[in-house]
Coordinates of C-alpha atoms in Angstrom, one line a residue:
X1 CA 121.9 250.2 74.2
X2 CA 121.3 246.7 75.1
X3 CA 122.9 244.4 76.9
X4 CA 124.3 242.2 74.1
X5 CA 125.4 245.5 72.3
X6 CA 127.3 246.6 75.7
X7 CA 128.9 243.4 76.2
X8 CA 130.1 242.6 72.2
X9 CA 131.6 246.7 71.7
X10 CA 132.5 249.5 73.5
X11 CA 132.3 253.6 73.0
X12 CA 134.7 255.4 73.6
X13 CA 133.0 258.5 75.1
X14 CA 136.1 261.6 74.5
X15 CA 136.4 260.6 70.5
X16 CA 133.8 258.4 70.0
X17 CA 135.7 255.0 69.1
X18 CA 133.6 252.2 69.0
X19 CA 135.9 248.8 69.8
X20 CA 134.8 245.3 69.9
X21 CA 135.2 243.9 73.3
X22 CA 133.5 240.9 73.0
X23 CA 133.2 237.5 70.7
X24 CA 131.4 238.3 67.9
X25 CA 129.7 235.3 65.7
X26 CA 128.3 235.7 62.3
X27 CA 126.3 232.6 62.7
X28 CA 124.4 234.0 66.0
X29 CA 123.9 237.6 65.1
X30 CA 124.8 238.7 61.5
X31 CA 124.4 242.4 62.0
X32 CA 124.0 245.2 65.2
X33 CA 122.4 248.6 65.1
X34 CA 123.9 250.3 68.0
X35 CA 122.1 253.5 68.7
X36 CA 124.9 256.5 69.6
X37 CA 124.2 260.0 71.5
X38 CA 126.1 262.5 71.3
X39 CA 126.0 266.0 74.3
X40 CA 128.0 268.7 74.6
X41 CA 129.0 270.5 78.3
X42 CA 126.5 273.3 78.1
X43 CA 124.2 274.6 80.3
X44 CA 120.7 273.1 79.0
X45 CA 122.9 270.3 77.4
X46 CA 122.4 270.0 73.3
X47 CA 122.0 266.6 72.5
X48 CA 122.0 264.8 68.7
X49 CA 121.2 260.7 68.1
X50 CA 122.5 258.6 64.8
X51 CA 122.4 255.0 64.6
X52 CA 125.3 252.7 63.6
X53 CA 124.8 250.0 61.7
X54 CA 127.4 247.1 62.0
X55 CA 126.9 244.4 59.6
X56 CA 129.2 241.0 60.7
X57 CA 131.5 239.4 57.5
X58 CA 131.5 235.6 58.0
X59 CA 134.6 233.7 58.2
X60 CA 135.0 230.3 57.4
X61 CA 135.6 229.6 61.0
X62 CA 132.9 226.2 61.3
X63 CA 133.4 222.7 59.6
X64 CA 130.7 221.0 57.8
X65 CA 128.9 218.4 59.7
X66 CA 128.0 215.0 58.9
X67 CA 124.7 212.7 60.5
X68 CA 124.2 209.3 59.5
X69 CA 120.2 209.2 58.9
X70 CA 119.1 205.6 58.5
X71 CA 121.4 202.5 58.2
X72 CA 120.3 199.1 56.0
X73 CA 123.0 196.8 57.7
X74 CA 123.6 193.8 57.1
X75 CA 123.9 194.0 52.9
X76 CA 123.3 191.0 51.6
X77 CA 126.1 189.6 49.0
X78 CA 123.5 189.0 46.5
X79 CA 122.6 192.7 46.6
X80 CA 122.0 194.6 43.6
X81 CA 123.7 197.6 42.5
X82 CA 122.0 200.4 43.4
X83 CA 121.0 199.4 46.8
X84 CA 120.4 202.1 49.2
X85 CA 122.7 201.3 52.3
X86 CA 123.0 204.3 54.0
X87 CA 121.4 208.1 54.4
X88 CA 123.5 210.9 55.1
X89 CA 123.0 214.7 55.9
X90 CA 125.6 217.4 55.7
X91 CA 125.6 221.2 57.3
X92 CA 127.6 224.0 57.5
X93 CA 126.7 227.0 59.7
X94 CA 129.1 229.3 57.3
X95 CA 128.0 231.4 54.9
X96 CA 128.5 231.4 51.1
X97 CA 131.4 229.1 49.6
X98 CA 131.9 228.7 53.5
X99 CA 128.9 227.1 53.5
X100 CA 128.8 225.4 50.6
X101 CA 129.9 221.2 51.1
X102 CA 131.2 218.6 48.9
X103 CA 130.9 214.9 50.3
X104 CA 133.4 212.2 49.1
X105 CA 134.0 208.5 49.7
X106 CA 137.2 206.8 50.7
X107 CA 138.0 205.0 47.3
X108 CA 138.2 201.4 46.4
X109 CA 134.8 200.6 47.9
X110 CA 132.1 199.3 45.9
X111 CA 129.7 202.2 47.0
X112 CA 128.7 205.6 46.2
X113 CA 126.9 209.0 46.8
X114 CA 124.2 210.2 45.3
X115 CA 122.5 213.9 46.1
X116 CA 118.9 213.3 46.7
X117 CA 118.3 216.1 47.9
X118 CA 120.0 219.4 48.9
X119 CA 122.1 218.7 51.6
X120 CA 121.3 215.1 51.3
X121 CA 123.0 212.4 50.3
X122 CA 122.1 208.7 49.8
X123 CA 125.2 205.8 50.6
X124 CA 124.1 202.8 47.6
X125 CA 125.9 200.1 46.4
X126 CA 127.8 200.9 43.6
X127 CA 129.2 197.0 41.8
X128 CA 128.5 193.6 43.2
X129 CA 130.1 192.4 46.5
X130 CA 131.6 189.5 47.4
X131 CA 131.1 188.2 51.5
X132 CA 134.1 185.3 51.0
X133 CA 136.1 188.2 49.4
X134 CA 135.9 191.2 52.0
X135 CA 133.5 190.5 54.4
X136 CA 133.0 194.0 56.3
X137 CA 134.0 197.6 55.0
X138 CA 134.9 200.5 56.5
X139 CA 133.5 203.4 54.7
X140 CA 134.7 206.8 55.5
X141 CA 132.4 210.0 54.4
X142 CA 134.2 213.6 54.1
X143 CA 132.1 216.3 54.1
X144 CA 134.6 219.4 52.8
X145 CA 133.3 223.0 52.7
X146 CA 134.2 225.7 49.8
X147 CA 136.3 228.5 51.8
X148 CA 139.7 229.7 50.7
X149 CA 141.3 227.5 54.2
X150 CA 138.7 225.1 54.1
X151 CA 137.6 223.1 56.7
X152 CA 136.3 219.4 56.6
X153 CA 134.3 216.6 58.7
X154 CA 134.1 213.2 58.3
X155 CA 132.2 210.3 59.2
X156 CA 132.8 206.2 59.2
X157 CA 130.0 203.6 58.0
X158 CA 131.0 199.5 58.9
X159 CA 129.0 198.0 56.2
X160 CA 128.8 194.1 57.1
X161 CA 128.6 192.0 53.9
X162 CA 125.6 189.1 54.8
X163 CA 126.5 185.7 53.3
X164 CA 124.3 183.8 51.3
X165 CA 124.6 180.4 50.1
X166 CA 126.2 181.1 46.9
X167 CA 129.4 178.4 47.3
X168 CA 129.1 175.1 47.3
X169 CA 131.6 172.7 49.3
X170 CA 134.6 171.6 47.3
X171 CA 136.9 169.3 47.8
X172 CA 141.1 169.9 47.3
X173 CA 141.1 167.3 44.3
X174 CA 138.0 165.3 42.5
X175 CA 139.6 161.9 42.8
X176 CA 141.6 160.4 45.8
X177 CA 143.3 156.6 45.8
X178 CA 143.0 154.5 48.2
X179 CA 144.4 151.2 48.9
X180 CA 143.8 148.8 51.6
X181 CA 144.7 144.9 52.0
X182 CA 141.9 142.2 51.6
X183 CA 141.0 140.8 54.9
X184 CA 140.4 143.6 57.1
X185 CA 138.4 143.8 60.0
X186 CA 134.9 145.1 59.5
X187 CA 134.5 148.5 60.5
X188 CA 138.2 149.6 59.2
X189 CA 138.7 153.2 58.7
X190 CA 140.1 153.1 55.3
X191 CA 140.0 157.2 54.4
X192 CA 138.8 160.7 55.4
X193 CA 137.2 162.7 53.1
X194 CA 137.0 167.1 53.6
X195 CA 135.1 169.7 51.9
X196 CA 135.6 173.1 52.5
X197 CA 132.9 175.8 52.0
X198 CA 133.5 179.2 51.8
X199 CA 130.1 180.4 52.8
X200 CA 129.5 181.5 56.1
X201 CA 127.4 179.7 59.4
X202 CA 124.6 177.0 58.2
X203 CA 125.8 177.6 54.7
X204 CA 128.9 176.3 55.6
X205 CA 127.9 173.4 57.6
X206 CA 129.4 170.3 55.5
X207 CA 127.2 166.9 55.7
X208 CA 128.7 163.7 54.0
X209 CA 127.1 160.7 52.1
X210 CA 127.4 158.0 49.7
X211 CA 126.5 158.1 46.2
X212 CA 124.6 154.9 46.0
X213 CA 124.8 152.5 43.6
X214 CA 125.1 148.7 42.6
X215 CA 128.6 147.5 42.9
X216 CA 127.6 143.8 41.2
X217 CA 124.7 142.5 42.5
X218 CA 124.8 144.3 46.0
X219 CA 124.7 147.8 46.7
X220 CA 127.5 149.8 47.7
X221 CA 126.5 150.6 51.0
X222 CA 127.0 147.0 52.4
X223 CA 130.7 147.8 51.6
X224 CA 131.5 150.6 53.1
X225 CA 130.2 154.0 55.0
X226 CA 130.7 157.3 55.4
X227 CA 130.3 159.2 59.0
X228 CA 128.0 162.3 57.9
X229 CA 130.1 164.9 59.8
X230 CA 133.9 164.1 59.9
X231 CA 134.0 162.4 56.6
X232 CA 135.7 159.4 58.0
X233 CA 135.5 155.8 55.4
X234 CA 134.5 152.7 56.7
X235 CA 134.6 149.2 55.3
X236 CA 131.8 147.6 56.8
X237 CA 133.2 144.0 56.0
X238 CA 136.3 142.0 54.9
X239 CA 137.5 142.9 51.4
X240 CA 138.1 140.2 49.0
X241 CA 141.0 140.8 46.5
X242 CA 139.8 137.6 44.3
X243 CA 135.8 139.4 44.5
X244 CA 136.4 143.1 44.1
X245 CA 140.0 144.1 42.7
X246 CA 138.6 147.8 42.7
X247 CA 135.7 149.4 44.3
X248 CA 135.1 152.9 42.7
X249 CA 132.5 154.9 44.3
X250 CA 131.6 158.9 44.8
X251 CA 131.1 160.3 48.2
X252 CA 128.7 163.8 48.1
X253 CA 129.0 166.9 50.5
X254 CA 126.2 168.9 50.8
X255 CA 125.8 172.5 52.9
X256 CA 122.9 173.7 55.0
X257 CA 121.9 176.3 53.2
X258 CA 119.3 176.9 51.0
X259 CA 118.9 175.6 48.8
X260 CA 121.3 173.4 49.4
X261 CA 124.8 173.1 47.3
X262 CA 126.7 170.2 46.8
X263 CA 129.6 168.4 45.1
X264 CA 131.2 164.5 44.8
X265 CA 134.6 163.1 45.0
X266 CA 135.2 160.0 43.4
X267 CA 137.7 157.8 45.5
X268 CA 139.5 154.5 44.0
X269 CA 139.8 151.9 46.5
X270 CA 142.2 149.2 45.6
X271 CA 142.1 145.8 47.4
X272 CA 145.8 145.0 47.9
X273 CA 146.2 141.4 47.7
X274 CA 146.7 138.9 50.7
X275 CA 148.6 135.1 50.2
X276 CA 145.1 134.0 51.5
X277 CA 144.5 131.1 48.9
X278 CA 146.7 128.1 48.3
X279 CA 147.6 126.6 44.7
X280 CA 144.8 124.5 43.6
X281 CA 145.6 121.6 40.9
X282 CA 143.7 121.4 37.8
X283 CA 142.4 118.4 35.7
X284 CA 142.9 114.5 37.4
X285 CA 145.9 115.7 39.5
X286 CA 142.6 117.1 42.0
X287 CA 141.7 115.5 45.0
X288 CA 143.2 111.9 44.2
X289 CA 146.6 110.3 43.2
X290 CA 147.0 109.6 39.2
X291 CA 148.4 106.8 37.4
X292 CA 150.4 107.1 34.5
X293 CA 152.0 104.4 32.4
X294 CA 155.6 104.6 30.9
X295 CA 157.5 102.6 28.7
X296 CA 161.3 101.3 30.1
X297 CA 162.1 102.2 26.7
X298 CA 161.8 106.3 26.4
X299 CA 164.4 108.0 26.3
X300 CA 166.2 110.1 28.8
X301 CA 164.0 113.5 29.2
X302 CA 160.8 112.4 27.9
X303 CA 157.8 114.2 29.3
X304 CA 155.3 111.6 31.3
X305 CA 153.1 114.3 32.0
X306 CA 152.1 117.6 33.5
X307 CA 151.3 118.8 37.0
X308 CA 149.0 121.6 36.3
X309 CA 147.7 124.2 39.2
X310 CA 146.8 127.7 39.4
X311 CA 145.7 130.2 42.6
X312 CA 143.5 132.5 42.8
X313 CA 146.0 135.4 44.2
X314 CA 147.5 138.0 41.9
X315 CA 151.0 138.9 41.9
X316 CA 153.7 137.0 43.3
X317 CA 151.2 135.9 45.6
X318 CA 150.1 133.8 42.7
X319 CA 153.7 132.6 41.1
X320 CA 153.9 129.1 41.2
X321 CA 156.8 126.9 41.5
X322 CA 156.8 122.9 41.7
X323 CA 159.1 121.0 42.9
X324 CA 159.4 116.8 43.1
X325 CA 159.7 115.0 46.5
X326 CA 160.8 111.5 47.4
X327 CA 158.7 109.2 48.9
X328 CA 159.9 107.8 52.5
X329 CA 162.4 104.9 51.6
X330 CA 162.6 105.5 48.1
X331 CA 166.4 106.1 46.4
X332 CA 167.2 108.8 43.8
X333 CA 164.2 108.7 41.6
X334 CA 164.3 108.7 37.6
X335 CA 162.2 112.0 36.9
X336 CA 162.1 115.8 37.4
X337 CA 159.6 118.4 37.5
X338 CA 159.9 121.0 35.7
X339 CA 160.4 124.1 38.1
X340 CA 158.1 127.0 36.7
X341 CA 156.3 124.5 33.6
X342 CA 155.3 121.3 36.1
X343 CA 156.5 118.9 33.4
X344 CA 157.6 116.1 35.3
X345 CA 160.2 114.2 32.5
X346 CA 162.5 111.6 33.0
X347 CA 166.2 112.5 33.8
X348 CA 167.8 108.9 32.3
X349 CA 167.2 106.0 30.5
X350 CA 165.3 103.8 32.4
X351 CA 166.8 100.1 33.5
X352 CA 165.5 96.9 35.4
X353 CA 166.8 98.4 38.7
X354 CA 164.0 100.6 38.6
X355 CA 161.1 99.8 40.6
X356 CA 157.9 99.0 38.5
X357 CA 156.0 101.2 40.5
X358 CA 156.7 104.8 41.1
X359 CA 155.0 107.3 43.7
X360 CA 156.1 110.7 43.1
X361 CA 155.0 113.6 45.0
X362 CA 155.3 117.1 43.5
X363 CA 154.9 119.9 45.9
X364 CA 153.3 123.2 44.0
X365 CA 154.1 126.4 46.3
X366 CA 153.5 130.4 45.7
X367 CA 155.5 132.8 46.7
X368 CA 153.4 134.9 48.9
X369 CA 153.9 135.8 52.4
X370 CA 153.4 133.0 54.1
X371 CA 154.0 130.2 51.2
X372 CA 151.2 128.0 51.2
X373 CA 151.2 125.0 49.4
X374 CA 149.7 121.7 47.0
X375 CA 150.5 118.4 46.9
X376 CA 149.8 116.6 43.7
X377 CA 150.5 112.3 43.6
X378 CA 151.4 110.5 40.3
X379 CA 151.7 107.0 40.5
X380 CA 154.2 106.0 37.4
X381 CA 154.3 102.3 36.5
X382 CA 156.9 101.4 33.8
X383 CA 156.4 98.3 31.8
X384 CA 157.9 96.7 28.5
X385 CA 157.2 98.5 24.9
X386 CA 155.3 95.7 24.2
X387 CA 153.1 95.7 27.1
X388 CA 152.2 99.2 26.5
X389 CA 148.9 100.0 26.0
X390 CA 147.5 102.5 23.3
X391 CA 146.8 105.0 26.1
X392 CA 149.2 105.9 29.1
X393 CA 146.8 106.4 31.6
X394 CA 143.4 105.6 32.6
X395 CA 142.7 109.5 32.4
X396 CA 143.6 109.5 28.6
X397 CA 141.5 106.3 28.1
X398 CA 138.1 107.6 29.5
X399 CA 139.0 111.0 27.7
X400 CA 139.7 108.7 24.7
X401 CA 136.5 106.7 25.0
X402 CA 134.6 109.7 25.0
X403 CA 135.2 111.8 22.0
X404 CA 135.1 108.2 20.1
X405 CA 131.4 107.9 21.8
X406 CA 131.4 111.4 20.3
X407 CA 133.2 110.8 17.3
X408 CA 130.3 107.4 16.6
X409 CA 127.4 109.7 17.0
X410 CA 128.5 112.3 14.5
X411 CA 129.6 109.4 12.3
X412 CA 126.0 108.1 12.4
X413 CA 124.1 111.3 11.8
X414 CA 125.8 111.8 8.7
X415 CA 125.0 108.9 7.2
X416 CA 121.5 109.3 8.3
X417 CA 121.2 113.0 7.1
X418 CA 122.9 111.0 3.5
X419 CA 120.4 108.3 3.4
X420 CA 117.9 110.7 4.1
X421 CA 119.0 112.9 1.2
X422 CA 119.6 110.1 -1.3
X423 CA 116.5 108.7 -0.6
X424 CA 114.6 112.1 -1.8
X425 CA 116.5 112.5 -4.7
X426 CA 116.2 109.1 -5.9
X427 CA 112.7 109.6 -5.6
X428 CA 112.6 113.2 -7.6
X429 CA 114.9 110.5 -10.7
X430 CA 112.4 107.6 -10.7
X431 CA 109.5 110.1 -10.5
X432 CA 110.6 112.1 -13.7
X433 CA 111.8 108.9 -15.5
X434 CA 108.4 107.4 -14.9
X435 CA 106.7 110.8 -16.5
X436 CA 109.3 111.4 -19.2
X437 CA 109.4 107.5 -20.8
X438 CA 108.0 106.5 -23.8
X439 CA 107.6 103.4 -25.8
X440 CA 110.2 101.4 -27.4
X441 CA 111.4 103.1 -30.9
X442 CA 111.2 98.7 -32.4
X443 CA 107.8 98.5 -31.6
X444 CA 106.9 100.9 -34.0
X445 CA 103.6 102.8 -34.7
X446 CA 100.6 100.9 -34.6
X447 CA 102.4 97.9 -33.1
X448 CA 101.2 97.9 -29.3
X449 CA 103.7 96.0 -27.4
X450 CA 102.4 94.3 -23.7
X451 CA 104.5 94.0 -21.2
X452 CA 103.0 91.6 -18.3
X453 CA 104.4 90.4 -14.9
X454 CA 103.8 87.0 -13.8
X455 CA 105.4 84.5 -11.5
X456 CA 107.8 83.1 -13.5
X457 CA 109.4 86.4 -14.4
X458 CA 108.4 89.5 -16.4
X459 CA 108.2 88.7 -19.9
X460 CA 106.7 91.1 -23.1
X461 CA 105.2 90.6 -26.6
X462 CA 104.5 92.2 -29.6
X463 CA 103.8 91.2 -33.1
X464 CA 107.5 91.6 -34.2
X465 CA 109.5 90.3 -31.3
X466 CA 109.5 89.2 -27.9
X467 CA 111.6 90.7 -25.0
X468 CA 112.4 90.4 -21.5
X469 CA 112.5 93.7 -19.1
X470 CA 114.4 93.5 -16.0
X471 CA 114.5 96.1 -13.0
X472 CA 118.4 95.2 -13.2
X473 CA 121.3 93.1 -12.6
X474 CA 120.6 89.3 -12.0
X475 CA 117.5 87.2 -12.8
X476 CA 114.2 88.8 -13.8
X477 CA 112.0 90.1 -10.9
X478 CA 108.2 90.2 -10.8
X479 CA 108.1 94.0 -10.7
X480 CA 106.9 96.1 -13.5
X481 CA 104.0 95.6 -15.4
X482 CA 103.4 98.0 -18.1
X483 CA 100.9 98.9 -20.7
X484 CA 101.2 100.9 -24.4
X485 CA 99.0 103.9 -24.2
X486 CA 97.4 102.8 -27.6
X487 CA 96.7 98.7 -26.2
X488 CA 94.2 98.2 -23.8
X489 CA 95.1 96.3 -20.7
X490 CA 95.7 92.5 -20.5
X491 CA 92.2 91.0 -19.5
X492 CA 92.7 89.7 -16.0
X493 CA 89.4 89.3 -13.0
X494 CA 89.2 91.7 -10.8
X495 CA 91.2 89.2 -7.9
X496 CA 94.3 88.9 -10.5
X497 CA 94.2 92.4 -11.3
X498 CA 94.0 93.5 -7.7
X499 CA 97.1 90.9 -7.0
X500 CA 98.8 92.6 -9.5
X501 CA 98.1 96.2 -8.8
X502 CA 99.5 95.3 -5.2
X503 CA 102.9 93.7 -6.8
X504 CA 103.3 96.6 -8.7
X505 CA 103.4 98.7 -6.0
X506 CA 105.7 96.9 -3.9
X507 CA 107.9 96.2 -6.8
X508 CA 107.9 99.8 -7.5
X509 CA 108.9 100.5 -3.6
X510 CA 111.5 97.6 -3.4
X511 CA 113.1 99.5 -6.9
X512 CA 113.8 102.5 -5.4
X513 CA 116.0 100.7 -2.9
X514 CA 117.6 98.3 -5.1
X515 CA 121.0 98.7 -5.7

C-alpha cells in the first residue's frame, strides 16, 4: 500500500478491520483503492489478493469564497444605471448543493448583481446616485452555498460617489434689506452676502460679483463693491438720501466648476436719512429782506403774508416749524406767525403807537437731529387806508406788472388775428356783391343808365331820371364809376381814362375799409 493509504486507514490484521486513522478530505482525494492480502499460517503459506474500493461522501465542511476582480472607483454621480462598478468571483470546493453558491447584496443600495458568467458576477449600478446625498457606500457581498447547514462568505466594496458640478450656489433667501444712513465714509461695509454649494472641491468654490447695471446716469459699480471671496458690501462713496432713496441691485455667485453654475440675490439698500440740509425759503423771502405794506386799518388777525420754506430731508428731518423773533430793542410786536402754516397775521388792531416801520424776523427750524435752521426778514410798513397803494408790496407789483405786460400782448394778438379775419371776409362779401349785381330794376330794358365819377362827386344819368350813388354815409365820394353792360363806355382820352381807372381802384381799396 502507499504511503497516503497507510497514513489515512489502518488494517486490522486478526479480523481484517480496516479504520480510518487519519483526516480524510473529499476535496483532495475523492476516492482510495487499497489493495488487501490475505495468508494463512501454513507451511508454503496460501496467499489471496482483493482490492477495496473506498469512495469519500463530501460534506459541506468549506464556505464559498468571494474575490473582488476589478474595481471602477470613483463612480461618478452622473453615472448611468447600469454601470459596471465592480467584478466579482465566487467558489466553493464542496460538492453538489455544497457547492452550489448564491451571492446577495446588503439592501438599500442603489446597486446590483448580475451573473455573467458561471461563477461570475458583475457589481452595476442599479438607480441614479446622488454624491450630496450619500457620498460613499459600503457594499457588502454574501456568497451562501446550498448544503442542508450551509455555510457562507462575504465580502465588502467602499464605492466613493465622485461629485460633479451638478449644484449651483444658493443663497438662504433671494432678497435681503439693507439700510444704511446717508453720509457714510467711503469704503463702508454695509452687508455680507453667502452662498452655499453643495457640490464638492472646485465645484464648490463660491466667487462673488456685481450684476452691473446703470443706476441713473452712472453705473452701479461707482456705488458700491463686492469682495469676490467673502461676499463682504462696500459703499465706495457717501450716500445721498436726497440722490438715491433706494439703490436696488443683484449680487451673482458663481462656482468653479464646469461649466460653471450660478445664482443672484437681489439686496434693497435703503439710504436712512440724515438732518444734513437746512430749511430753505421759497419765493422773495430768499436771500434778501421783503417789504410788505399794511393798512392801520385791518383788522385784528388779518394775514400780511406767508413765510414759505421747504427742505430737502424726509421725515421729521423735514417738518418745519416757524416761529417769529423780536428785533433787538423792539417791544411786544403786533403779529404772529403761524406755527406749522408760516402765516404771519396780525394779533390786534393796529394804533398810532405802532411804529411805521416793522422788522420781523421769523426763524423756520426742522426737527431733525441737530435742528438746523432759516431766517426769513419782512419789513412791514403800516400806513393810512388812504395811502395804500393798489398792491402791498413791491413783490406783488412787479408780479402785477407782468402778467398785465402779458395780459397787453394777448389782448393785441386778438385783435390782430380779428382784423386779420374780418379783413378776409369782407373781402369774400364785396367780391360776390360785385359778381352778383345787376342794374337798377327803374332803368328799365333798353334804357342804358351811366354812371360816371368826377371831381365834384359821383353823379349818374339816364333818359328817365338822374341819381346820385354814394359808397355810404356822408357826402358823395369820387369812388365808383360804373357802366351798363348794354352802353358803351363814356368817351374819355386815354390820360382821363387812365386817371380814372387809378381812382377806381383806390376808391375800391379805401371801400373795403370804410366804415
Amino acid at each position: 500500500m502507499s504511503a497516503e493509504i497507510l497514513s489515512k486507514f489502518h488494517l486490522d490484521p486478526v479480523n481484517g478491520y480496516i479504520t480510518v486513522k487519519g483526516n480524510i478530505d473529499f476535496e483532495e482525494t475523492k476516492s482510495f483503492e487499497i489493495q488487501i492480502e490475505a495468508a494463512d499460517q501454513g507451511t508454503p503459506p496460501m496467499t489471496d489478493h482483493c482490492t477495496v474500493l473506498v469512495e469519500i461522501v463530501d460534506l459541506n465542511d468549506n464556505a464559498p469564497e468571494l474575490v473582488i476582480k476589478s474595481l471602477s472607483l470613483p463612480v461618478l454621480e452622473s453615472s448611468a444605471p447600469g454601470t459596471v462598478i465592480a467584478l466579482i468571483s465566487v467558489s466553493d470546493r464542496d460538492s453538489g448543493a455544497n457547492g452550489q453558491v448564491t451571492c446577495s447584496l446588503s439592501p438599500q443600495v442603489p446597486f446590483k448583481l448580475v451573473s455573467s458568467f458561471k461563477n461570475y458576477y458583475s457589481l452595476v449600478l442599479d438607480s441614479p446616485l446622488d454624491r450630496e446625498t450619500i457620498a460613499n457606500y459600503d457594499v457588502v457581498v454574501t456568497a451562501r452555498d446550498g448544503g442542508s447547514l450551509s455555510l457562507w462568505a462575504t465580502a465588502s466594496v467602499s464605492v466613493e460617489v465622485a461629485d460633479v458640478n451638478d449644484n449651483a450656489p444658493l443663497f438662504a433667501q433671494p432678497e435681503y434689506t439693507v439700510f444704511v444712513k446717508e453720509n457714510n465714509p467711503p469704503g463702508t461695509h454695509i452687508f455680507t452676502v453667502f452662498a452655499v454649494d453643495a457640490d464638492a472641491q472646485e465645484n464648490a468654490l463660491v466667487s462673488y460679483s456685481l450684476v452691473e447695471r446703470r443706476v441713473g446716469e452712472r453705473l452701479l459699480s461707482s456705488y458700491v463693491s463686492v469682495h469676490a471671496e467673502s461676499g463682504k458690501v462696500f459703499a465706495l462713496q457717501p450716500l445721498d438720501h436726497e440722490e438715491l432713496e433706494l439703490l436696488q441691485f443683484q449680487v451673482s455667485a458663481r462656482d468653479a466648476g464646469v461649466p460653471a453654475l450660478g445664482s443672484n440675490v437681489t439686496l434693497q439698500v435703503f439710504v436712512l436719512d440724515e438732518n444734513d440740509n437746512a430749511p430753505t425759503l421759497l419765493g422773495p423771502q430768499a436771500g434778501s429782506a421783503v417789504s410788505e405794506l399794511v393798512s392801520r386799518t385791518v383788522s385784528s388777525g388779518h394775514v400780511v403774508t406767508k413765510v414759505r420754506a421747504v427742505d430737502a430731508d424726509s421725515g421729521y428731518n423735514a417738518w418745519l416749524s416757524y416761529e417769529l423773533q423780536s428785533a433787538a430793542g423792539s417791544g411786544r410786536l403786533p403779529f404772529r406767525v403761524g406755527l406749522y402754516t408760516g402765516e404771519i397775521s396780525t394779533t390786534r388792531v393796529l394804533d398810532e403807537t405802532d411804529a411805521p416801520r416793522q422788522r420781523l424776523l421769523v426763524l423756520v427750524r426742522d426737527h431733525g437731529e441737530p435742528v438746523l435752521t432759516a431766517t426769513a426778514t419782512l419789513l412791514v410798513s403800516l400806513v393810512e387806508s388812504g395811502h395804500m397803494p393798489n398792491t402791498p408790496s413791491r413783490a406783488l407789483v412787479d408780479s402785477a406788472g407782468r402778467e398785465a405786460s402779458l395780459v397787453d400782448i394777448n389782448v393785441y394778438l386778438i385783435i390782430a388775428i380779428c382784423a386779420v379775419s374780418s379783413l378776409l371776409v369782407l373781402t369774400l362779401l364785396l367780391y360776390v356783391a360785385l359778381r352778383c349785381s345787376t342794374a337798377p330794376a327803374e332803368g328799365g330794358p333798353g334804357k342804358p343808365m351811366l354812371v360816371c365819377s368826377s371831381a365834384v362827386g359821383t353823379w349818374s344819368y339816364s333818359q328817365q331820371r338822374r341819381q346820385r350813388v354814394c359808397s355810404g354815409e356822408g357826402p358823395p365820394k369820387t369812388d365808383l364809376m360804373a357802366f351798363s353792360p348794354s352802353l358803351t363806355p363814356c368817351p374819355v382820352n386815354q390820360d382821363k381814362e387812365d386817371k380814372l381807372v387809378g381812382d377806381i381802384d383806390f376808391s375800391v381799396k379805401v371801400s373795403k375799409f370804410s366804415p
